DNA sequence: CCGATTAAATATAGAGGCTTAATATAAGCG
DNA sequence: CGCTTATATTAAGCCTCTATATTTAATCGG
């Protein structure tokens, strides 16, 4: 009788080889070159094992021997050790921030360092102008990607993975809800299929989720911390990291903040940028002859940037608006941190740099509603780059996960 | 030079043995007896391997050979297969629901089946009476545990793990915040130390979290679903399961619902039982001569049970109150499901059986605030047992995790 | 009652992986 | 040039899994 066996052709002893190879590669990924002795301490494996693993990984294209064997070393006696270096250019990835008004694409190496970047306008700024049709938006994304590749001096064949961030919920297949909300479909017109054109691995995800991944990459605190990233431009979106893991659901609706309609003092999921403009317009039409810095613009033309600039200049009206923004933010933080017991909340997005004081003020106001002295509320230092950085991070992670199952592009 | 090695004494080849043993034990845990052939298909391992693993596990006390080798089998020809059975009585666990007013302890075998149960009153019902001091509450818990053991006919030595559920946030060390809230300290007066008295493994956790674990055990849907369990007696608490994993934080504050203060139409974290009583009292004092079923009790004496019974009897006043409860519940669900994109929300706790209609009504009202037709809102079938069942489940899980690292109590 | 059939358990051989320990190599140093 | 030092390589041994052959324990039919 034949012994039926599961489809695993690996003799189940090779599994441990895979496992150890993964451990070694993890130790070296994106790090400085290492000697076998260093890896022995890091992994607990023997020298003989480490060296064979490194040889294998070198053959597969993930590592290379760096010549400066002893220059970097701290010792001077004995036979110089081989130094294996992570090949950060074994292949490249592309991260795209496909925002409402502009698309930014960056090419990065496996360390996540950008080697090329390009931006193209997408939809016009006027809020009543029609949105780009699906085909046009797809072309915009591809054009931006090609421009970034050109700047990096790389070709399609050098790329292994493409990740696209969109301002819409995205399910686990990379699709956004259809019909329900035309905006979402137009933001993500089946972008997941773009990767197939060049044979790239491809993923699409929500912009706030990816911004959260980018913050996770910074390792500002321990690996177990939990935080939310609030992406706050015109609309609000949140990405949630719990215990160092990005929360994700099959439907992709996590972090949608429509429920803020029900929260007192917030009453909408409009972003802080939207509110800044809205409150300024309202205030300016109430007091037409405002003499401060904010009085330089008309109620119809005022933008959030005007408000932030006026607040910087000490304009009283603008400062009051900032205080109202802080109040809104504080209440949002109460909901998120109260329910999820977060360690910190980061405000991200293009307007983040202008919100440092608002975040600090929100932290003060928080105590009115919630006892959470440990909670940090801060403006992200990544600002407008957060989403794109997160896309790159996810792309690199995907390559890392795929490593050692097939070989790399080399 | 000596080859320094990590503290792993296992020759790194034994690791795969451990791994396979775990897989086999997982396949058998709490299940019907299996033959080697069945395990071969389940694990993908060879017969020879399976049999040696089963022998090992039998020696360690986790499995035993069941005699009915062929009776249960579907075949009648050939040599009869050995049948290995999971030893559900290799050791026992205790789950305790240490509620505000009463403490319930249950002894269960490794399948989670209760073999003994006992209940003791804890704090008096009057809301203004002083709470039990710490030492007294600790003694109550121990007494209840001993009573349950007695009923099961087991001794302290038969127990491997004790899990206690308390109505307070609990951090990863099993402690509740001190000082901040005297109630919490009195609910959880260092109960984590009780296990040490008999050398049992011990854990303390929040009651809503454990109720969520209990629901997870039921496997009502796939292993990847996400849901919240709302424990709703006097106060509200929630346990959150995302992607089949119970969310947990170092501080233990997850699922605290104090932030509902800010939600329109909810405005407090008081439970549905509290609101039923409160609304009834208010209504009865507004219309003193109410003629329906609810009119049988005075405004001062009315309880939530009275309201539920009157609603069942068709009392108009009670039905209006139920509708208000549904409205509150719907809004809570909007916040939880809107933010976390949940698949379902379960209302649990002792009053759950009375809330079937309220849950259904809440589901209808939900659509006013949130598009989520996939969301199920239901009353838990576990009702008053949910917390205790969850404690047992966690205890069994802990034993399962510890398995194969030390040997069992056998 | 005995042989044929069947399916499972056991025994044996082989391959792959890791560790250990011995051996070889590549420097620096006096 | 030989000694010292630290590393790389190699060979031996052990463990675990698979694969195949052999043995065992039952049913069934004559």
mmCIF file with all atom_site columns, C-alpha atoms in Angstrom, chain A residues 34-155:
data_model
loop_
_atom_site.group_PDB
_atom_site.id
_atom_site.type_symbol
_atom_site.label_atom_id
_atom_site.label_alt_id
_atom_site.label_comp_id
_atom_site.label_asym_id
_atom_site.label_entity_id
_atom_site.label_seq_id
_atom_site.pdbx_PDB_ins_code
_atom_site.Cartn_x
_atom_site.Cartn_y
_atom_site.Cartn_z
_atom_site.occupancy
_atom_site.B_iso_or_equiv
_atom_site.pdbx_formal_charge
_atom_site.auth_seq_id
_atom_site.auth_comp_id
_atom_site.auth_asym_id
_atom_site.auth_atom_id
_atom_site.pdbx_PDB_model_num
ATOM 1   C CA . UNK A 1 34  ? 28.269  40.417 9.722   1.00 0.00 ? 34  UNK A CA 1
ATOM 2   C CA . UNK A 1 35  ? 30.851  37.771 10.396  1.00 0.00 ? 35  UNK A CA 1
ATOM 3   C CA . UNK A 1 36  ? 29.986  34.180 11.142  1.00 0.00 ? 36  UNK A CA 1
ATOM 4   C CA . UNK A 1 37  ? 30.921  34.675 14.783  1.00 0.00 ? 37  UNK A CA 1
ATOM 5   C CA . UNK A 1 38  ? 28.412  37.490 15.150  1.00 0.00 ? 38  UNK A CA 1
ATOM 6   C CA . UNK A 1 39  ? 25.698  35.398 13.561  1.00 0.00 ? 39  UNK A CA 1
ATOM 7   C CA . UNK A 1 40  ? 26.545  32.492 15.850  1.00 0.00 ? 40  UNK A CA 1
ATOM 8   C CA . UNK A 1 41  ? 25.790  34.642 18.861  1.00 0.00 ? 41  UNK A CA 1
ATOM 9   C CA . UNK A 1 42  ? 22.660  36.060 17.290  1.00 0.00 ? 42  UNK A CA 1
ATOM 10  C CA . UNK A 1 43  ? 21.143  32.763 16.208  1.00 0.00 ? 43  UNK A CA 1
ATOM 11  C CA . UNK A 1 44  ? 22.673  30.210 18.551  1.00 0.00 ? 44  UNK A CA 1
ATOM 12  C CA . UNK A 1 45  ? 23.777  28.046 15.651  1.00 0.00 ? 45  UNK A CA 1
ATOM 13  C CA . UNK A 1 46  ? 27.222  26.580 15.099  1.00 0.00 ? 46  UNK A CA 1
ATOM 14  C CA . UNK A 1 47  ? 29.863  28.090 12.895  1.00 0.00 ? 47  UNK A CA 1
ATOM 15  C CA . UNK A 1 48  ? 29.688  25.246 10.426  1.00 0.00 ? 48  UNK A CA 1
ATOM 16  C CA . UNK A 1 49  ? 25.955  25.678 10.034  1.00 0.00 ? 49  UNK A CA 1
ATOM 17  C CA . UNK A 1 50  ? 26.118  29.429 9.734   1.00 0.00 ? 50  UNK A CA 1
ATOM 18  C CA . UNK A 1 51  ? 28.733  29.244 7.036   1.00 0.00 ? 51  UNK A CA 1
ATOM 19  C CA . UNK A 1 52  ? 26.845  26.762 4.915   1.00 0.00 ? 52  UNK A CA 1
ATOM 20  C CA . UNK A 1 53  ? 23.698  28.834 5.297   1.00 0.00 ? 53  UNK A CA 1
ATOM 21  C CA . UNK A 1 54  ? 25.554  31.963 4.251   1.00 0.00 ? 54  UNK A CA 1
ATOM 22  C CA . UNK A 1 55  ? 26.969  30.175 1.252   1.00 0.00 ? 55  UNK A CA 1
ATOM 23  C CA . UNK A 1 56  ? 23.482  29.069 0.258   1.00 0.00 ? 56  UNK A CA 1
ATOM 24  C CA . UNK A 1 57  ? 22.060  32.546 0.714   1.00 0.00 ? 57  UNK A CA 1
ATOM 25  C CA . UNK A 1 58  ? 24.900  33.987 -1.334  1.00 0.00 ? 58  UNK A CA 1
ATOM 26  C CA . UNK A 1 59  ? 24.170  31.563 -4.150  1.00 0.00 ? 59  UNK A CA 1
ATOM 27  C CA . UNK A 1 60  ? 20.533  32.575 -3.995  1.00 0.00 ? 60  UNK A CA 1
ATOM 28  C CA . UNK A 1 61  ? 21.503  36.201 -4.353  1.00 0.00 ? 61  UNK A CA 1
ATOM 29  C CA . UNK A 1 62  ? 20.511  37.544 -0.953  1.00 0.00 ? 62  UNK A CA 1
ATOM 30  C CA . UNK A 1 63  ? 23.998  37.997 0.436   1.00 0.00 ? 63  UNK A CA 1
ATOM 31  C CA . UNK A 1 64  ? 27.448  38.769 -0.882  1.00 0.00 ? 64  UNK A CA 1
ATOM 32  C CA . UNK A 1 65  ? 30.919  38.620 0.635   1.00 0.00 ? 65  UNK A CA 1
ATOM 33  C CA . UNK A 1 66  ? 32.206  42.068 1.404   1.00 0.00 ? 66  UNK A CA 1
ATOM 34  C CA . UNK A 1 67  ? 35.912  42.403 0.902   1.00 0.00 ? 67  UNK A CA 1
ATOM 35  C CA . UNK A 1 68  ? 36.760  44.595 3.849   1.00 0.00 ? 68  UNK A CA 1
ATOM 36  C CA . UNK A 1 69  ? 37.155  41.613 6.084   1.00 0.00 ? 69  UNK A CA 1
ATOM 37  C CA . UNK A 1 70  ? 39.127  43.108 8.910   1.00 0.00 ? 70  UNK A CA 1
ATOM 38  C CA . UNK A 1 71  ? 39.018  46.854 8.280   1.00 0.00 ? 71  UNK A CA 1
ATOM 39  C CA . UNK A 1 72  ? 35.694  47.046 10.041  1.00 0.00 ? 72  UNK A CA 1
ATOM 40  C CA . UNK A 1 73  ? 36.599  44.431 12.638  1.00 0.00 ? 73  UNK A CA 1
ATOM 41  C CA . UNK A 1 74  ? 37.608  45.221 16.167  1.00 0.00 ? 74  UNK A CA 1
ATOM 42  C CA . UNK A 1 75  ? 40.357  42.612 16.309  1.00 0.00 ? 75  UNK A CA 1
ATOM 43  C CA . UNK A 1 76  ? 43.697  42.399 14.613  1.00 0.00 ? 76  UNK A CA 1
ATOM 44  C CA . UNK A 1 77  ? 44.963  38.927 15.372  1.00 0.00 ? 77  UNK A CA 1
ATOM 45  C CA . UNK A 1 78  ? 44.065  35.589 13.814  1.00 0.00 ? 78  UNK A CA 1
ATOM 46  C CA . UNK A 1 79  ? 42.688  34.636 10.447  1.00 0.00 ? 79  UNK A CA 1
ATOM 47  C CA . UNK A 1 80  ? 40.433  37.392 9.151   1.00 0.00 ? 80  UNK A CA 1
ATOM 48  C CA . UNK A 1 81  ? 36.757  36.459 9.179   1.00 0.00 ? 81  UNK A CA 1
ATOM 49  C CA . UNK A 1 82  ? 34.584  36.354 6.113   1.00 0.00 ? 82  UNK A CA 1
ATOM 50  C CA . UNK A 1 83  ? 32.082  39.182 6.155   1.00 0.00 ? 83  UNK A CA 1
ATOM 51  C CA . UNK A 1 84  ? 28.731  38.612 4.540   1.00 0.00 ? 84  UNK A CA 1
ATOM 52  C CA . UNK A 1 85  ? 26.704  41.650 3.510   1.00 0.00 ? 85  UNK A CA 1
ATOM 53  C CA . UNK A 1 86  ? 23.005  41.928 2.750   1.00 0.00 ? 86  UNK A CA 1
ATOM 54  C CA . UNK A 1 87  ? 22.471  42.692 -0.918  1.00 0.00 ? 87  UNK A CA 1
ATOM 55  C CA . UNK A 1 88  ? 20.149  45.640 -0.625  1.00 0.00 ? 88  UNK A CA 1
ATOM 56  C CA . UNK A 1 89  ? 19.997  45.886 -4.399  1.00 0.00 ? 89  UNK A CA 1
ATOM 57  C CA . UNK A 1 90  ? 19.126  42.244 -5.056  1.00 0.00 ? 90  UNK A CA 1
ATOM 58  C CA . UNK A 1 91  ? 15.904  43.688 -6.377  1.00 0.00 ? 91  UNK A CA 1
ATOM 59  C CA . UNK A 1 92  ? 13.846  46.836 -5.958  1.00 0.00 ? 92  UNK A CA 1
ATOM 60  C CA . UNK A 1 93  ? 10.326  47.725 -4.915  1.00 0.00 ? 93  UNK A CA 1
ATOM 61  C CA . UNK A 1 94  ? 7.942   50.537 -5.729  1.00 0.00 ? 94  UNK A CA 1
ATOM 62  C CA . UNK A 1 95  ? 5.684   52.311 -3.264  1.00 0.00 ? 95  UNK A CA 1
ATOM 63  C CA . UNK A 1 96  ? 2.931   54.549 -4.577  1.00 0.00 ? 96  UNK A CA 1
ATOM 64  C CA . UNK A 1 97  ? 0.877   57.095 -2.687  1.00 0.00 ? 97  UNK A CA 1
ATOM 65  C CA . UNK A 1 98  ? -2.120  57.410 -4.983  1.00 0.00 ? 98  UNK A CA 1
ATOM 66  C CA . UNK A 1 99  ? -3.809  60.347 -3.305  1.00 0.00 ? 99  UNK A CA 1
ATOM 67  C CA . UNK A 1 100 ? -6.867  62.232 -4.419  1.00 0.00 ? 100 UNK A CA 1
ATOM 68  C CA . UNK A 1 101 ? -5.042  65.135 -6.005  1.00 0.00 ? 101 UNK A CA 1
ATOM 69  C CA . UNK A 1 102 ? -1.612  63.746 -6.722  1.00 0.00 ? 102 UNK A CA 1
ATOM 70  C CA . UNK A 1 103 ? 0.164   60.466 -7.227  1.00 0.00 ? 103 UNK A CA 1
ATOM 71  C CA . UNK A 1 104 ? 3.673   59.952 -5.892  1.00 0.00 ? 104 UNK A CA 1
ATOM 72  C CA . UNK A 1 105 ? 5.762   56.894 -6.670  1.00 0.00 ? 105 UNK A CA 1
ATOM 73  C CA . UNK A 1 106 ? 9.121   55.965 -5.232  1.00 0.00 ? 106 UNK A CA 1
ATOM 74  C CA . UNK A 1 107 ? 11.563  53.234 -6.138  1.00 0.00 ? 107 UNK A CA 1
ATOM 75  C CA . UNK A 1 108 ? 13.425  51.811 -3.171  1.00 0.00 ? 108 UNK A CA 1
ATOM 76  C CA . UNK A 1 109 ? 16.016  49.165 -2.528  1.00 0.00 ? 109 UNK A CA 1
ATOM 77  C CA . UNK A 1 110 ? 15.492  46.308 -0.096  1.00 0.00 ? 110 UNK A CA 1
ATOM 78  C CA . UNK A 1 111 ? 16.644  48.472 2.759   1.00 0.00 ? 111 UNK A CA 1
ATOM 79  C CA . UNK A 1 112 ? 13.736  50.770 1.987   1.00 0.00 ? 112 UNK A CA 1
ATOM 80  C CA . UNK A 1 113 ? 15.994  53.590 0.846   1.00 0.00 ? 113 UNK A CA 1
ATOM 81  C CA . UNK A 1 114 ? 14.473  55.542 -2.003  1.00 0.00 ? 114 UNK A CA 1
ATOM 82  C CA . UNK A 1 115 ? 16.547  55.699 -5.161  1.00 0.00 ? 115 UNK A CA 1
ATOM 83  C CA . UNK A 1 116 ? 13.997  57.450 -7.342  1.00 0.00 ? 116 UNK A CA 1
ATOM 84  C CA . UNK A 1 117 ? 10.797  59.394 -6.884  1.00 0.00 ? 117 UNK A CA 1
ATOM 85  C CA . UNK A 1 118 ? 8.232   61.087 -9.095  1.00 0.00 ? 118 UNK A CA 1
ATOM 86  C CA . UNK A 1 119 ? 4.960   62.930 -8.687  1.00 0.00 ? 119 UNK A CA 1
ATOM 87  C CA . UNK A 1 120 ? 2.081   63.536 -11.087 1.00 0.00 ? 120 UNK A CA 1
ATOM 88  C CA . UNK A 1 121 ? -1.169  65.430 -10.563 1.00 0.00 ? 121 UNK A CA 1
ATOM 89  C CA . UNK A 1 122 ? -4.237  63.256 -10.516 1.00 0.00 ? 122 UNK A CA 1
ATOM 90  C CA . UNK A 1 123 ? -7.593  64.916 -9.945  1.00 0.00 ? 123 UNK A CA 1
ATOM 91  C CA . UNK A 1 124 ? -8.006  68.692 -10.164 1.00 0.00 ? 124 UNK A CA 1
ATOM 92  C CA . UNK A 1 125 ? -8.189  70.635 -6.934  1.00 0.00 ? 125 UNK A CA 1
ATOM 93  C CA . UNK A 1 126 ? -11.672 72.122 -7.362  1.00 0.00 ? 126 UNK A CA 1
ATOM 94  C CA . UNK A 1 127 ? -14.004 70.241 -5.103  1.00 0.00 ? 127 UNK A CA 1
ATOM 95  C CA . UNK A 1 128 ? -16.809 70.252 -7.660  1.00 0.00 ? 128 UNK A CA 1
ATOM 96  C CA . UNK A 1 129 ? -14.783 69.164 -10.673 1.00 0.00 ? 129 UNK A CA 1
ATOM 97  C CA . UNK A 1 130 ? -15.492 65.638 -11.910 1.00 0.00 ? 130 UNK A CA 1
ATOM 98  C CA . UNK A 1 131 ? -13.047 62.934 -10.909 1.00 0.00 ? 131 UNK A CA 1
ATOM 99  C CA . UNK A 1 132 ? -10.733 61.202 -13.336 1.00 0.00 ? 132 UNK A CA 1
ATOM 100 C CA . UNK A 1 133 ? -12.268 58.126 -14.945 1.00 0.00 ? 133 UNK A CA 1
ATOM 101 C CA . UNK A 1 134 ? -10.816 54.775 -14.011 1.00 0.00 ? 134 UNK A CA 1
ATOM 102 C CA . UNK A 1 135 ? -8.661  54.245 -17.088 1.00 0.00 ? 135 UNK A CA 1
ATOM 103 C CA . UNK A 1 136 ? -7.100  57.665 -16.800 1.00 0.00 ? 136 UNK A CA 1
ATOM 104 C CA . UNK A 1 137 ? -6.212  57.187 -13.166 1.00 0.00 ? 137 UNK A CA 1
ATOM 105 C CA . UNK A 1 138 ? -4.659  53.836 -13.896 1.00 0.00 ? 138 UNK A CA 1
ATOM 106 C CA . UNK A 1 139 ? -2.546  55.475 -16.587 1.00 0.00 ? 139 UNK A CA 1
ATOM 107 C CA . UNK A 1 140 ? -1.500  58.234 -14.208 1.00 0.00 ? 140 UNK A CA 1
ATOM 108 C CA . UNK A 1 141 ? -0.252  55.666 -11.730 1.00 0.00 ? 141 UNK A CA 1
ATOM 109 C CA . UNK A 1 142 ? 1.695   53.767 -14.385 1.00 0.00 ? 142 UNK A CA 1
ATOM 110 C CA . UNK A 1 143 ? 3.193   56.993 -15.729 1.00 0.00 ? 143 UNK A CA 1
ATOM 111 C CA . UNK A 1 144 ? 4.344   58.020 -12.286 1.00 0.00 ? 144 UNK A CA 1
ATOM 112 C CA . UNK A 1 145 ? 5.886   54.621 -11.685 1.00 0.00 ? 145 UNK A CA 1
ATOM 113 C CA . UNK A 1 146 ? 7.757   54.788 -14.982 1.00 0.00 ? 146 UNK A CA 1
ATOM 114 C CA . UNK A 1 147 ? 9.005   58.267 -14.185 1.00 0.00 ? 147 UNK A CA 1
ATOM 115 C CA . UNK A 1 148 ? 10.309  57.125 -10.816 1.00 0.00 ? 148 UNK A CA 1
ATOM 116 C CA . UNK A 1 149 ? 12.015  54.152 -12.430 1.00 0.00 ? 149 UNK A CA 1
ATOM 117 C CA . UNK A 1 150 ? 13.572  56.438 -15.013 1.00 0.00 ? 150 UNK A CA 1
ATOM 118 C CA . UNK A 1 151 ? 14.934  58.694 -12.325 1.00 0.00 ? 151 UNK A CA 1
ATOM 119 C CA . UNK A 1 152 ? 16.416  55.706 -10.561 1.00 0.00 ? 152 UNK A CA 1
ATOM 120 C CA . UNK A 1 153 ? 17.948  54.439 -13.783 1.00 0.00 ? 153 UNK A CA 1
ATOM 121 C CA . UNK A 1 154 ? 16.229  51.100 -13.437 1.00 0.00 ? 154 UNK A CA 1
ATOM 122 C CA . UNK A 1 155 ? 14.026  49.038 -15.707 1.00 0.00 ? 155 UNK A CA 1
#
